[in-house]
CSV table of N, CA and C in Angstrom, one decimal:
chain,number,residue,atom,x,y,z
A,1,PHE,N,-14.6,10.6,38.4
A,1,PHE,CA,-13.2,10.2,38.3
A,1,PHE,C,-12.5,11.3,37.5
A,2,PHE,N,-11.2,11.5,37.9
A,2,PHE,CA,-10.4,12.4,37.2
A,2,PHE,C,-9.2,11.5,36.6
A,3,PRO,N,-9.2,11.2,35.3
A,3,PRO,CA,-8.2,10.3,34.8
A,3,PRO,C,-6.8,11.0,34.9
A,4,ARG,N,-5.8,10.2,35.5
A,4,ARG,CA,-4.5,10.7,35.7
A,4,ARG,C,-3.5,9.5,35.8
A,5,ALA,N,-2.3,9.7,35.6
A,5,ALA,CA,-1.3,8.7,35.7
A,5,ALA,C,-0.9,8.5,37.2
A,6,PRO,N,-0.6,7.3,37.7
A,6,PRO,CA,-0.2,7.1,39.1
A,6,PRO,C,1.1,7.8,39.4
A,7,GLU,N,1.3,8.3,40.6
A,7,GLU,CA,2.5,9.0,41.0
A,7,GLU,C,3.6,8.0,41.2
A,8,ASN,N,3.3,6.8,41.7
A,8,ASN,CA,4.3,5.7,41.9
A,8,ASN,C,4.4,4.8,40.7
A,9,PRO,N,5.6,4.2,40.4
A,9,PRO,CA,5.7,3.2,39.3
A,9,PRO,C,4.8,2.0,39.7
A,10,ILE,N,4.0,1.6,38.7
A,10,ILE,CA,3.2,0.4,38.9
A,10,ILE,C,3.6,-0.7,37.9
A,11,ASP,N,3.8,-1.9,38.4
A,11,ASP,CA,4.1,-3.0,37.5
A,11,ASP,C,3.3,-4.2,38.0
A,12,GLY,N,2.2,-4.5,37.3
A,12,GLY,CA,1.3,-5.5,37.7
A,12,GLY,C,0.9,-6.4,36.6
A,13,ARG,N,-0.1,-7.2,36.9
A,13,ARG,CA,-0.7,-8.2,35.9
A,13,ARG,C,-2.2,-8.2,36.0
A,14,ILE,N,-2.9,-8.5,34.8
A,14,ILE,CA,-4.3,-8.7,34.8
A,14,ILE,C,-4.5,-10.1,35.4
A,15,ILE,N,-5.3,-10.3,36.4
A,15,ILE,CA,-5.4,-11.6,37.0
A,15,ILE,C,-6.8,-12.3,36.7
A,16,SER,N,-7.8,-11.5,36.2
A,16,SER,CA,-9.0,-12.1,35.8
A,16,SER,C,-9.8,-11.1,35.1
A,17,VAL,N,-10.9,-11.6,34.4
A,17,VAL,CA,-11.8,-10.7,33.7
A,17,VAL,C,-13.2,-11.1,34.3
A,18,VAL,N,-14.0,-10.0,34.5
A,18,VAL,CA,-15.3,-10.2,35.2
A,18,VAL,C,-16.2,-11.1,34.4
A,19,ASP,N,-16.2,-11.0,33.1
A,19,ASP,CA,-17.1,-11.8,32.3
A,19,ASP,C,-16.6,-13.3,32.1
A,20,GLY,N,-15.4,-13.6,32.5
A,20,GLY,CA,-14.9,-14.9,32.5
A,20,GLY,C,-14.5,-15.4,31.1
A,21,VAL,N,-14.3,-14.5,30.1
A,21,VAL,CA,-13.9,-14.9,28.8
A,21,VAL,C,-12.4,-15.0,28.7
A,22,SER,N,-11.8,-15.5,27.6
A,22,SER,CA,-10.4,-15.7,27.5
A,22,SER,C,-9.7,-14.5,26.9
A,23,LEU,N,-10.4,-13.8,26.0
A,23,LEU,CA,-9.8,-12.6,25.4
A,23,LEU,C,-10.6,-11.4,25.9
A,24,ILE,N,-9.9,-10.3,26.2
A,24,ILE,CA,-10.5,-9.1,26.8
A,24,ILE,C,-10.5,-8.0,25.7
A,25,GLY,N,-11.6,-7.3,25.7
A,25,GLY,CA,-11.8,-6.2,24.7
A,25,GLY,C,-12.2,-4.9,25.4
A,26,GLN,N,-12.5,-3.9,24.6
A,26,GLN,CA,-12.8,-2.6,25.1
A,26,GLN,C,-14.1,-2.7,25.9
A,27,TYR,N,-14.2,-1.9,27.0
A,27,TYR,CA,-15.3,-1.7,27.9
A,27,TYR,C,-15.6,-3.0,28.8
A,28,GLN,N,-14.6,-3.8,28.9
A,28,GLN,CA,-14.7,-5.0,29.8
A,28,GLN,C,-14.0,-4.6,31.2
A,29,VAL,N,-14.5,-5.2,32.2
A,29,VAL,CA,-13.9,-5.0,33.6
A,29,VAL,C,-12.9,-6.1,33.9
A,30,VAL,N,-11.7,-5.7,34.3
A,30,VAL,CA,-10.7,-6.7,34.7
A,30,VAL,C,-10.3,-6.5,36.1
A,31,THR,N,-9.6,-7.5,36.7
A,31,THR,CA,-9.0,-7.4,38.0
A,31,THR,C,-7.5,-7.4,37.9
A,32,ILE,N,-6.8,-6.5,38.6
A,32,ILE,CA,-5.4,-6.5,38.5
A,32,ILE,C,-4.8,-6.7,39.9
A,33,ASN,N,-3.6,-7.2,40.0
A,33,ASN,CA,-3.0,-7.6,41.2
A,33,ASN,C,-2.2,-6.4,41.9
A,34,ARG,N,-2.6,-5.2,41.8
A,34,ARG,CA,-2.1,-4.1,42.5
A,34,ARG,C,-3.2,-3.3,43.1
A,35,GLY,N,-3.0,-2.7,44.2
A,35,GLY,CA,-4.0,-2.0,44.9
A,35,GLY,C,-3.5,-0.8,45.7
A,36,GLU,N,-4.3,-0.4,46.8
A,36,GLU,CA,-4.0,0.8,47.6
A,36,GLU,C,-2.6,0.7,48.2
A,37,ARG,N,-2.1,-0.5,48.6
A,37,ARG,CA,-0.7,-0.5,49.2
A,37,ARG,C,0.3,-0.2,48.1
A,38,ASP,N,0.0,-0.3,46.8
A,38,ASP,CA,1.0,0.0,45.8
A,38,ASP,C,0.8,1.5,45.3
A,39,GLY,N,-0.2,2.2,45.9
A,39,GLY,CA,-0.4,3.6,45.5
A,39,GLY,C,-1.5,3.8,44.5
A,40,LEU,N,-2.3,2.8,44.2
A,40,LEU,CA,-3.3,3.0,43.2
A,40,LEU,C,-4.5,3.6,43.8
A,41,GLU,N,-5.2,4.5,43.0
A,41,GLU,CA,-6.4,5.1,43.4
A,41,GLU,C,-7.4,5.1,42.3
A,42,ALA,N,-8.7,5.3,42.6
A,42,ALA,CA,-9.7,5.4,41.5
A,42,ALA,C,-9.3,6.6,40.6
A,43,GLY,N,-9.4,6.3,39.3
A,43,GLY,CA,-9.1,7.4,38.3
A,43,GLY,C,-7.7,7.2,37.7
A,44,HIS,N,-6.8,6.4,38.3
A,44,HIS,CA,-5.5,6.1,37.7
A,44,HIS,C,-5.6,5.4,36.4
A,45,VAL,N,-4.9,5.8,35.4
A,45,VAL,CA,-4.8,5.2,34.1
A,45,VAL,C,-3.6,4.4,33.9
A,46,LEU,N,-3.7,3.2,33.4
A,46,LEU,CA,-2.6,2.3,33.2
A,46,LEU,C,-2.5,1.8,31.8
A,47,ARG,N,-1.4,1.6,31.3
A,47,ARG,CA,-1.2,1.0,29.9
A,47,ARG,C,-1.1,-0.5,30.0
A,48,ILE,N,-1.7,-1.2,29.1
A,48,ILE,CA,-1.7,-2.7,29.1
A,48,ILE,C,-0.7,-3.1,28.0
A,49,TYR,N,0.2,-4.1,28.4
A,49,TYR,CA,1.2,-4.6,27.5
A,49,TYR,C,1.0,-6.1,27.2
A,50,GLN,N,1.0,-6.5,26.0
A,50,GLN,CA,1.0,-7.9,25.6
A,50,GLN,C,2.4,-8.5,25.9
A,51,THR,N,2.4,-9.7,26.4
A,51,THR,CA,3.7,-10.3,26.7
A,51,THR,C,4.3,-10.7,25.4
A,52,GLY,N,5.6,-10.3,25.2
A,52,GLY,CA,6.3,-10.6,24.0
A,52,GLY,C,6.5,-12.1,23.7
A,53,ALA,N,6.5,-12.4,22.5
A,53,ALA,CA,6.6,-13.8,22.1
A,53,ALA,C,8.0,-14.3,22.2
A,54,VAL,N,8.2,-15.6,22.4
A,54,VAL,CA,9.5,-16.3,22.4
A,54,VAL,C,9.8,-16.8,21.0
A,55,VAL,N,10.9,-16.4,20.5
A,55,VAL,CA,11.3,-16.8,19.1
A,55,VAL,C,12.7,-17.3,19.1
A,56,THR,N,13.1,-17.9,18.0
A,56,THR,CA,14.5,-18.5,17.9
A,56,THR,C,15.3,-17.4,17.2
A,57,ASP,N,16.5,-17.1,17.8
A,57,ASP,CA,17.4,-16.1,17.3
A,57,ASP,C,18.4,-16.9,16.4
A,58,ASN,N,18.2,-16.8,15.1
A,58,ASN,CA,19.1,-17.4,14.1
A,58,ASN,C,20.3,-16.5,13.7
A,59,VAL,N,20.3,-15.3,14.1
A,59,VAL,CA,21.3,-14.4,13.7
A,59,VAL,C,22.6,-14.5,14.6
A,60,ARG,N,22.4,-14.6,15.9
A,60,ARG,CA,23.4,-14.6,16.9
A,60,ARG,C,24.4,-15.8,16.7
A,61,GLY,N,23.9,-16.9,16.5
A,61,GLY,CA,24.8,-18.1,16.4
A,61,GLY,C,24.4,-19.0,15.3
A,62,ARG,N,25.0,-20.2,15.3
A,62,ARG,CA,24.7,-21.2,14.3
A,62,ARG,C,23.3,-21.7,14.5
A,63,LYS,N,22.7,-22.1,13.5
A,63,LYS,CA,21.3,-22.7,13.6
A,63,LYS,C,21.2,-23.9,14.4
A,64,LEU,N,22.3,-24.6,14.5
A,64,LEU,CA,22.4,-25.8,15.3
A,64,LEU,C,22.2,-25.5,16.8
A,65,PHE,N,22.8,-24.3,17.2
A,65,PHE,CA,22.7,-23.9,18.6
A,65,PHE,C,22.0,-22.6,18.8
A,66,ALA,N,20.9,-22.4,18.0
A,66,ALA,CA,20.1,-21.2,18.1
A,66,ALA,C,19.5,-21.0,19.4
A,67,GLU,N,19.5,-19.7,19.9
A,67,GLU,CA,19.0,-19.4,21.2
A,67,GLU,C,17.5,-19.0,21.1
A,68,LYS,N,16.8,-19.2,22.2
A,68,LYS,CA,15.4,-18.7,22.3
A,68,LYS,C,15.5,-17.3,23.0
A,69,VAL,N,14.8,-16.3,22.5
A,69,VAL,CA,14.8,-15.0,23.1
A,69,VAL,C,13.3,-14.5,23.2
A,70,ARG,N,13.1,-13.7,24.1
A,70,ARG,CA,11.7,-13.1,24.3
A,70,ARG,C,11.7,-11.7,23.7
A,71,LEU,N,10.8,-11.4,22.8
A,71,LEU,CA,10.6,-10.1,22.2
A,71,LEU,C,10.1,-9.1,23.3
A,72,PRO,N,10.3,-7.8,23.1
A,72,PRO,CA,9.8,-6.9,24.1
A,72,PRO,C,8.2,-6.9,24.1
A,73,ASP,N,7.7,-6.5,25.3
A,73,ASP,CA,6.2,-6.4,25.4
A,73,ASP,C,5.7,-5.3,24.5
A,74,GLU,N,4.5,-5.5,23.9
A,74,GLU,CA,3.9,-4.5,23.0
A,74,GLU,C,2.7,-3.9,23.7
A,75,PRO,N,2.5,-2.5,23.5
A,75,PRO,CA,1.3,-1.9,24.0
A,75,PRO,C,0.1,-2.5,23.4
A,76,ALA,N,-1.0,-2.8,24.2
A,76,ALA,CA,-2.2,-3.4,23.7
A,76,ALA,C,-3.4,-2.6,24.1
A,77,GLY,N,-3.3,-1.6,25.0
A,77,GLY,CA,-4.5,-0.9,25.3
A,77,GLY,C,-4.3,0.0,26.6
A,78,THR,N,-5.4,0.6,27.0
A,78,THR,CA,-5.4,1.5,28.2
A,78,THR,C,-6.6,1.2,29.1
A,79,MET,N,-6.3,1.3,30.4
A,79,MET,CA,-7.4,1.0,31.4
A,79,MET,C,-7.4,2.1,32.4
A,80,MET,N,-8.6,2.2,33.1
A,80,MET,CA,-8.7,3.1,34.2
A,80,MET,C,-9.2,2.4,35.4
A,81,VAL,N,-8.6,2.6,36.5
A,81,VAL,CA,-8.9,1.9,37.8
A,81,VAL,C,-10.2,2.7,38.3
A,82,PHE,N,-11.2,1.9,38.7
A,82,PHE,CA,-12.4,2.6,39.3
A,82,PHE,C,-12.7,2.1,40.7
A,83,ARG,N,-12.1,1.0,41.2
A,83,ARG,CA,-12.3,0.5,42.6
A,83,ARG,C,-11.1,-0.2,43.1
A,84,THR,N,-10.6,0.3,44.2
A,84,THR,CA,-9.3,-0.3,44.8
A,84,THR,C,-9.6,-1.0,46.1
A,85,PHE,N,-8.8,-2.0,46.4
A,85,PHE,CA,-8.7,-2.6,47.6
A,85,PHE,C,-7.3,-2.7,48.1
A,86,ASP,N,-7.0,-3.3,49.2
A,86,ASP,CA,-5.6,-3.2,49.7
A,86,ASP,C,-4.6,-3.9,48.7
A,87,ARG,N,-4.9,-5.1,48.1
A,87,ARG,CA,-4.0,-5.8,47.3
A,87,ARG,C,-4.4,-6.0,45.9
A,88,MET,N,-5.6,-5.5,45.5
A,88,MET,CA,-6.1,-5.7,44.1
A,88,MET,C,-7.1,-4.6,43.7
A,89,SER,N,-7.3,-4.4,42.4
A,89,SER,CA,-8.2,-3.4,42.0
A,89,SER,C,-9.0,-3.8,40.8
A,90,TYR,N,-10.1,-3.1,40.6
A,90,TYR,CA,-10.9,-3.3,39.4
A,90,TYR,C,-10.7,-2.2,38.4
A,91,ALA,N,-10.6,-2.5,37.1
A,91,ALA,CA,-10.3,-1.4,36.1
A,91,ALA,C,-11.2,-1.7,34.9
A,92,LEU,N,-11.5,-0.6,34.2
A,92,LEU,CA,-12.3,-0.7,33.0
A,92,LEU,C,-11.3,-0.5,31.8
A,93,VAL,N,-11.4,-1.4,30.8
A,93,VAL,CA,-10.5,-1.3,29.6
A,93,VAL,C,-11.2,-0.2,28.7
A,94,MET,N,-10.5,0.9,28.6
A,94,MET,CA,-11.0,2.0,27.8
A,94,MET,C,-10.7,1.9,26.4
A,95,GLU,N,-9.5,1.3,26.0
A,95,GLU,CA,-9.1,1.2,24.7
A,95,GLU,C,-8.3,-0.1,24.5
A,96,ALA,N,-8.6,-0.8,23.4
A,96,ALA,CA,-7.9,-2.1,23.1
A,96,ALA,C,-7.4,-2.0,21.7
A,97,THR,N,-6.1,-1.9,21.5
A,97,THR,CA,-5.6,-1.9,20.1
A,97,THR,C,-5.2,-3.3,19.7
A,98,ASN,N,-4.9,-4.2,20.6
A,98,ASN,CA,-4.5,-5.6,20.3
A,98,ASN,C,-5.3,-6.5,21.2
A,99,ALA,N,-5.2,-7.8,21.0
A,99,ALA,CA,-5.9,-8.7,21.8
A,99,ALA,C,-5.3,-8.7,23.2
A,100,ILE,N,-6.1,-8.6,24.3
A,100,ILE,CA,-5.6,-8.6,25.6
A,100,ILE,C,-6.0,-9.8,26.3
A,101,ALA,N,-5.2,-10.4,27.1
A,101,ALA,CA,-5.5,-11.7,27.8
A,101,ALA,C,-5.1,-11.6,29.3
A,102,VAL,N,-5.6,-12.5,30.0
A,102,VAL,CA,-5.2,-12.7,31.4
A,102,VAL,C,-3.7,-12.9,31.5
A,103,LEU,N,-3.0,-12.3,32.5
A,103,LEU,CA,-1.6,-12.3,32.8
A,103,LEU,C,-0.8,-11.3,31.9
A,104,ASP,N,-1.5,-10.5,31.1
A,104,ASP,CA,-0.8,-9.4,30.4
A,104,ASP,C,-0.4,-8.3,31.4
A,105,ALA,N,0.7,-7.6,31.2
A,105,ALA,CA,1.3,-6.7,32.1
A,105,ALA,C,0.5,-5.3,32.1
A,106,VAL,N,0.5,-4.7,33.2
A,106,VAL,CA,-0.1,-3.3,33.3
A,106,VAL,C,1.0,-2.4,34.0
A,107,ARG,N,1.3,-1.3,33.3
A,107,ARG,CA,2.3,-0.3,33.9
A,107,ARG,C,1.8,1.1,33.7
A,108,ASN,N,2.6,2.0,34.2
A,108,ASN,CA,2.3,3.4,34.0
A,108,ASN,C,2.3,3.8,32.5
A,109,PRO,N,1.5,4.7,32.2
A,109,PRO,CA,1.5,5.1,30.7
A,109,PRO,C,2.8,5.9,30.4
């Protein structure tokens, strides 16, 4: 494999982990919901993002009517695709800087 970034913009999700655990770490194999029809090939490298938490915004308004806002997604690691199918792919988590879970986002680095 020659690690490289995908030419097309990729915006997908981790849909499962091969070991069946709840938290995903380095050197584990995951399944993502993007494949050959999205332009993925073996060797493509993707960044994993943890979904941002939902918090109460007490600065914008009164505390009585505080809004809920979602924080931006945070980078959590890097993965490399090693097997692609039409609508899904397998990838190896090469680096994990934060806890990674099923349904975390995967995008171009």
